[in-house]
Structures are given as structure tokens and as C-alpha cells.
CSV table of C-alpha atoms in Angstrom, one decimal:
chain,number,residue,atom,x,y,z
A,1,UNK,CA,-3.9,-20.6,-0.9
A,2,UNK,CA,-2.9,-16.8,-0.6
A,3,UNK,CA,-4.3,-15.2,2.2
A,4,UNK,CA,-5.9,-12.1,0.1
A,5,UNK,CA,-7.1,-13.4,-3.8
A,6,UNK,CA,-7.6,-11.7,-6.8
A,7,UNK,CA,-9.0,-11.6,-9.6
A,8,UNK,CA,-8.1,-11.7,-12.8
A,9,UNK,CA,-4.9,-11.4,-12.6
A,10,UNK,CA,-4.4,-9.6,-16.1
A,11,UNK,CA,-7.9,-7.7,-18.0
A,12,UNK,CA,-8.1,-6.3,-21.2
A,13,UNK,CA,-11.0,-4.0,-21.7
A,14,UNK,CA,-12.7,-1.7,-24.8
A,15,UNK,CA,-13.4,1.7,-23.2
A,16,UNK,CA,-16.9,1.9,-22.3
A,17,UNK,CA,-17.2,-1.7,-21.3
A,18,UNK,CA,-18.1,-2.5,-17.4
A,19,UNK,CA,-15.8,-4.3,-15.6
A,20,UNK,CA,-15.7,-6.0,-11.9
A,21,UNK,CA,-12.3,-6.9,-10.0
A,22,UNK,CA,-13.2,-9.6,-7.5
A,23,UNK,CA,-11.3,-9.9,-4.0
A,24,UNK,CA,-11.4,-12.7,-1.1
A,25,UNK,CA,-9.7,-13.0,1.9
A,26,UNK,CA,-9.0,-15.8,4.5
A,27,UNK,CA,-7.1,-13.6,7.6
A,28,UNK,CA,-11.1,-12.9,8.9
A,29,UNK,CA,-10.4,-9.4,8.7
A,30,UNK,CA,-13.0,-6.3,8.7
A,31,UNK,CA,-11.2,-3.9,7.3
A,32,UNK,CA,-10.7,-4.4,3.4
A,33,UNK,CA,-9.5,-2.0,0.7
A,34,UNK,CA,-8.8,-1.1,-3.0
A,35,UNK,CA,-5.9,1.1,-4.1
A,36,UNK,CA,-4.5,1.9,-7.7
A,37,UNK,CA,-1.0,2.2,-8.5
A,38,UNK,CA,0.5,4.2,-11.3
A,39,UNK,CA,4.1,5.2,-12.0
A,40,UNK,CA,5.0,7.8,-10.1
A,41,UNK,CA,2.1,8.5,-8.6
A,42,UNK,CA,2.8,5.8,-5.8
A,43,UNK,CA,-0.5,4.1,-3.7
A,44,UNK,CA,-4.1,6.0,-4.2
A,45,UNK,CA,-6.9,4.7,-2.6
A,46,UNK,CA,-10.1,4.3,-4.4
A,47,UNK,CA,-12.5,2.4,-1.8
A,48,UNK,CA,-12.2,0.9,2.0
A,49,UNK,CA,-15.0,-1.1,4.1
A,50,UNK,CA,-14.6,-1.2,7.4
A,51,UNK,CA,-17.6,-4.2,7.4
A,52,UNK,CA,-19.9,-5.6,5.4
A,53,UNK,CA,-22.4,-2.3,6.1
A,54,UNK,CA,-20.1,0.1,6.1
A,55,UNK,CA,-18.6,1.7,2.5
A,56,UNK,CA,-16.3,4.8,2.4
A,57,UNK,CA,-14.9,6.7,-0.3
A,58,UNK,CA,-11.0,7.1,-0.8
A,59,UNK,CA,-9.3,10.2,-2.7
A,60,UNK,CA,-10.3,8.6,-6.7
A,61,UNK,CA,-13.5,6.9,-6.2
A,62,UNK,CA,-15.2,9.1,-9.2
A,63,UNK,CA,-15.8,6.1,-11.8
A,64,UNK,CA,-15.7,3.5,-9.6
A,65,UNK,CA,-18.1,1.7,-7.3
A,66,UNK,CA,-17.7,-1.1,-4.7
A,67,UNK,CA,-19.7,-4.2,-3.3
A,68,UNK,CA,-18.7,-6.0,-0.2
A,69,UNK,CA,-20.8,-9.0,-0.2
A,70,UNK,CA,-19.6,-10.6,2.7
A,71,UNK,CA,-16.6,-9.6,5.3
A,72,UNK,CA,-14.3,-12.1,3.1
A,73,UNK,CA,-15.1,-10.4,-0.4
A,74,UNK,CA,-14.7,-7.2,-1.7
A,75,UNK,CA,-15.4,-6.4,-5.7
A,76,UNK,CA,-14.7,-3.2,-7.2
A,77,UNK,CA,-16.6,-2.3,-10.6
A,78,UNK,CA,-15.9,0.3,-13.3
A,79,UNK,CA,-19.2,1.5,-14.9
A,80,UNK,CA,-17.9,2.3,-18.2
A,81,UNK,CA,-14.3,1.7,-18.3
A,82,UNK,CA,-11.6,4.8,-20.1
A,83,UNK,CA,-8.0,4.4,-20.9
A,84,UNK,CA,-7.1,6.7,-17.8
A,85,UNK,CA,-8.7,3.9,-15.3
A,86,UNK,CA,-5.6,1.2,-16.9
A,87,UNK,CA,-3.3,0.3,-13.7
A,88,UNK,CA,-2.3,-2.2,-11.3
A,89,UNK,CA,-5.3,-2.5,-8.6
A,90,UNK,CA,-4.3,-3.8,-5.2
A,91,UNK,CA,-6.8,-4.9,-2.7
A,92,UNK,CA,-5.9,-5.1,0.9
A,93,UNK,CA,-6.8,-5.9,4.3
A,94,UNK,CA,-5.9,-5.7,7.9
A,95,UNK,CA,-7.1,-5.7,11.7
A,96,UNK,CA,-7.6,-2.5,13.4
A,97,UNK,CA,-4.5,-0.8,13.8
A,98,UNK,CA,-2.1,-2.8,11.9
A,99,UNK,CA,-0.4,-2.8,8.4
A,100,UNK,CA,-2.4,-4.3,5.1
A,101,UNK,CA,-1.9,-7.6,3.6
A,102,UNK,CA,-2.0,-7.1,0.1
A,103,UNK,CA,-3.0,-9.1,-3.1
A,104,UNK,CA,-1.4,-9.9,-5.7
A,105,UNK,CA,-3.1,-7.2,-7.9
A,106,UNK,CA,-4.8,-6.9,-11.1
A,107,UNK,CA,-3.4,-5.3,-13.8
A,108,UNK,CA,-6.0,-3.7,-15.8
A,109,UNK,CA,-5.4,-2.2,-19.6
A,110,UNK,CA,-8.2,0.2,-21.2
A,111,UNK,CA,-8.0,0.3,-24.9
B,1,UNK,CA,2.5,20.1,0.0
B,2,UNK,CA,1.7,15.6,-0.1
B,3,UNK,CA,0.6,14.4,2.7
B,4,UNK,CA,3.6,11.7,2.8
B,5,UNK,CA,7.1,12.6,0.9
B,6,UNK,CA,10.0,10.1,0.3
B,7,UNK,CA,13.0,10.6,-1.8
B,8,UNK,CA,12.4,9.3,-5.0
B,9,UNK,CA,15.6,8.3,-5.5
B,10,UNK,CA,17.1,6.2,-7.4
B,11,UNK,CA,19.1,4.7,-4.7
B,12,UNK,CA,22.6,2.6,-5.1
B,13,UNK,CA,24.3,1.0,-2.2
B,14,UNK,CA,27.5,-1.4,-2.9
B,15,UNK,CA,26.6,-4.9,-1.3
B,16,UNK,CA,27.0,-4.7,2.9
B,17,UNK,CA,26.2,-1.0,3.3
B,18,UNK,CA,23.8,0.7,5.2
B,19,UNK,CA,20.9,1.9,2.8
B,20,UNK,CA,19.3,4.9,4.3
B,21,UNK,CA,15.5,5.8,3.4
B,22,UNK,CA,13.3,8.7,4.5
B,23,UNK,CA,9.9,9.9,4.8
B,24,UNK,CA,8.7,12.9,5.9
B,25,UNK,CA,4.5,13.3,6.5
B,26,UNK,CA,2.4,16.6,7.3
B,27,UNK,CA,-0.2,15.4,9.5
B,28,UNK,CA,1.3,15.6,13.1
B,29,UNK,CA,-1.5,13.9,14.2
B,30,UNK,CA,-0.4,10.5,12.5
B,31,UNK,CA,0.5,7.6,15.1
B,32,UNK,CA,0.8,4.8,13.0
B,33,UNK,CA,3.7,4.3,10.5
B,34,UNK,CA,4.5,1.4,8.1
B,35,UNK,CA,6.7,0.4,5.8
B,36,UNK,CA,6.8,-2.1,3.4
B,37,UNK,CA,8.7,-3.9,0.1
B,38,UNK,CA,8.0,-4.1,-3.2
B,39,UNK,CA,9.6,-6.1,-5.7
B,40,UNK,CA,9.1,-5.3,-9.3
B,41,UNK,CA,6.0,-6.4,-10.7
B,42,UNK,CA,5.1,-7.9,-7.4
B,43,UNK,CA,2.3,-6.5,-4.2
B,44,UNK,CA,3.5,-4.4,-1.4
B,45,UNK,CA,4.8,-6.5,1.9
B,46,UNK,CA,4.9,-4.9,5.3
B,47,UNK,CA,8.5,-5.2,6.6
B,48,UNK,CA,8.0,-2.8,9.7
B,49,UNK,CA,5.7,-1.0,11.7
B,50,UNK,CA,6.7,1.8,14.2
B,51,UNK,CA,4.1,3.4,16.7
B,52,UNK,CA,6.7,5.3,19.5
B,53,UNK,CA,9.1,8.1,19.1
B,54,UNK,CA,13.2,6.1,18.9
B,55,UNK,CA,14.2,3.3,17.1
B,56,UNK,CA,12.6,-0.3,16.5
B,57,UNK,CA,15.1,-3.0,15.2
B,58,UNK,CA,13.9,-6.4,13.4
B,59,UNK,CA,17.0,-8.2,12.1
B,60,UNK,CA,18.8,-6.3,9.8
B,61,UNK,CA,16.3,-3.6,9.7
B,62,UNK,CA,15.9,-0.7,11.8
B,63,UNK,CA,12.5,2.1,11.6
B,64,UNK,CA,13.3,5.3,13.6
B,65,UNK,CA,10.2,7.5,14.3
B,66,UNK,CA,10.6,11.3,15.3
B,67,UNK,CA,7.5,12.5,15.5
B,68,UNK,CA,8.1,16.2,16.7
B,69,UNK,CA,10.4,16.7,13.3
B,70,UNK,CA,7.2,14.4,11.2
B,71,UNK,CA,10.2,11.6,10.1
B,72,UNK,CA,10.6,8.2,9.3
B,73,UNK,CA,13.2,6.4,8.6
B,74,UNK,CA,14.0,2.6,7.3
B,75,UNK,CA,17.7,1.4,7.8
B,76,UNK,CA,18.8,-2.0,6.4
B,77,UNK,CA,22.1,-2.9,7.6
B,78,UNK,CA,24.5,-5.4,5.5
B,79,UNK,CA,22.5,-4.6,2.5
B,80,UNK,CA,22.0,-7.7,-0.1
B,81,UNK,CA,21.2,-8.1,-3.5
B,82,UNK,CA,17.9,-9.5,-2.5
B,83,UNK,CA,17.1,-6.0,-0.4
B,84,UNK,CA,16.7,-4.6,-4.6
B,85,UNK,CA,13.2,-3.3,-4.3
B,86,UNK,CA,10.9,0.0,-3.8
B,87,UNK,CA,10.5,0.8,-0.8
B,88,UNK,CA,6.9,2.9,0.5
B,89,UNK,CA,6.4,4.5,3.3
B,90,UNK,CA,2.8,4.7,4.8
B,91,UNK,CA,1.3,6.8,7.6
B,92,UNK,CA,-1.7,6.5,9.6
B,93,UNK,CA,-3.8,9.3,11.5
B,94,UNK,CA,-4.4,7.2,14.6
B,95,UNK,CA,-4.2,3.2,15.3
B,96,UNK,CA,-7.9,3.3,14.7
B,97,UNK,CA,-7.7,5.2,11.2
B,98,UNK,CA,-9.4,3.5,8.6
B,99,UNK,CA,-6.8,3.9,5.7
B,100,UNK,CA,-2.8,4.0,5.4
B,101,UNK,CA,-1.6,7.0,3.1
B,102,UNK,CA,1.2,6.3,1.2
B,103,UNK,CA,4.5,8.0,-0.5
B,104,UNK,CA,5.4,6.9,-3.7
B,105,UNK,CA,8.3,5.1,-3.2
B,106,UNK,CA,11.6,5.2,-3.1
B,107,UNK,CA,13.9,2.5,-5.2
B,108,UNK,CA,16.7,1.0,-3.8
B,109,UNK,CA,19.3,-0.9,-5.6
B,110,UNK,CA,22.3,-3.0,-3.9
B,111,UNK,CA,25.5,-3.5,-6.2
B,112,UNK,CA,27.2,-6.5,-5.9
């Protein structure tokens, strides 16, 4: 089994329709994260939990929320999905100090 | 001014060069520095980490760190077919930051 899951792996969505993006981990990591990546516009980072109380915005968090339900799973929602939110999501994790381990992403189209 | 630049490249290297790939970041507070591989269609994958001013070799692969001029480097020596990827460079304020910031990329191809 991969070490960070997600899921689905592909989504196609009507604007205005809620969605959730589901992660799990198995490295028993705290730290947890969800980025977005476009073309061009490299890495953004929507969401990051360093434990299971504690929730912090990254730089695009408008239209977005987050649950972490347990220190292995991390979800990010969109309310009321636009055409603007379609990318590849990434969820990652890692120990204090070190480099992420990444998913294998979602890709997520908006119609 | 981003907080982390790279060039975006493209960039072509016949098979067995040295490929060459830089990153610059503004915040000269940042202590941690990462880079990692990405393969089309596929999730990033760290490849290096450098904390300390000089160089830091792993294999074929060499990260050089300069902190007073904010640069990064990646060097991958004998360059293969199979180094084909993007290439990101990420930069943390401190080892205890919460989040990496990263550049967008830069693509690297190897001729045969």
C-alpha cells in the first residue's frame, strides 16, 4: 500500500456541487498538507495541520475547507465547486523538519 | 518579487552531461531547502535536502546551498534519459516551519 492515499484519483464535477478529496497516511506523521498545482503556477498551498487540533490556512484557502479526523486522515472539501478550483491536488506529509511525501494526487475538473 | 524563483527553462542536456538547475529565494531567514522530481503526470519525490552552506553529494546528484547570495543549486552528473523530469525547488523558513514554499519548476530534458 502507498504510504500517503488518495482519493479519487480522477473527479468530475458540475459547478456548484460540493465535493470532498479524502487523504490517509501510514508514515505516523503530524504534519499533513494539501497543495494545488496548475501550469505554470508551480506548488500553492491551500491547507496544512500540524495535528489533529491544530488547522492553518495556506496562501488559496478562500473556497476551500479542511477536516482532519484523525492524525492519519486529512480531507479537503469544496463548498460549491467553480471551473477555476479544476487542478491536480496533492496531499502531503512529513516529520518536523524534513521534506513531504506526497500522494499521488487528484485531478479534479469543474464543468 | 516570488518568494522562490527557478529558471523555467526548458532545459536540454545531451545524454552524460552535467544538467545545471537553480533557485534563488527571498527570505534569508530560510534554513531548510528541498528538492524534488517530478515525472509527467506523476507526484513530486524528494531527491535532496540541504540544511548547511557548501555542497551535499548523493550519487550522481549534488545540492549546493549559499545562503549569503539566497541560492540553490541541483547538479546531476552523467545525466540519463530517465533524469527527464521537472524539477522544483522548495524552501523552508526554519527546520521547524510548518510549510515548504515552492518554485514552479524547472523542466529538464536529456537527449540521447
Amino acid at each position: 500500500d502507498a504510504d500517503v492515499t488518495q482519493t479519487p484519483r480522477n473527479r468530475i464535477t458540475k459547478t456548484g456541487k460540493r465535493i470532498m478529496l479524502e487523504c490517509s497516511q501510514t508514515k505516523g506523521h503530524d504534519r499533513m498538507y494539501w497543495y494545488r498545482q496548475d501550469p505554470g503556477l508551480g506548488l500553492r498551498l491551500i491547507y496544512y495541520s500540524f495535528d489533529v487540533k491544530d488547522i492553518n490556512k495556506g496562501e488559496i484557502s478562500d473556497g476551500y475547507s479542511v477536516s482532519r479526523q484523525a492524525q492519519a486522515k486529512f480531507s479537503l472539501s469544496l463548498e460549491s465547486a467553480i471551473p477555476n478550483q479544476t487542478a491536480l491536488y496533492f496531499c502531503a506529509t512529513s516529520p518536523t523538519g524534513y521534506g513531504y511525501t506526497f500522494g499521488s494526487g487528484t485531478r479534479l475538473t469543474v464543468v | 518579487q516570488k518568494e522562490v524563483e527557478q529558471n523555467s527553462g526548458p532545459l536540454s542536456v545531451p545524454e552524460g552531461a552535467i544538467a545545471s538547475l537553480n533557485c534563488t529565494y527571498s527570505d534569508r531567514g530560510s534554513q531548510s531547502f528541498f528538492w524534488y522530481r517530478q515525472y509527467s503526470g506523476k507526484s513530486p519525490e524528494l531527491i535532496m535536502f540541504i540544511y548547511s552552506n557548501g555542497d551535499k553529494e548523493d550519487g550522481r546528484f549534488t545540492a549546493q546551498l549559499n545562503k549569503a547570495s539566497q541560492y540553490v543549486s541541483l547538479l546531476i552528473r552523467d545525466s540519463q534519459p530517465s533524469d527527464s523530469a521537472t524539477y522544483l525547488c522548495a524552501v523552508k523558513a526554519n527546520t521547524n516551519a510548518g510549510k515548504s514554499t515552492f518554485g514552479d519548476g524547472t523542466t529538464l530534458t536529456v537527449k540521447p
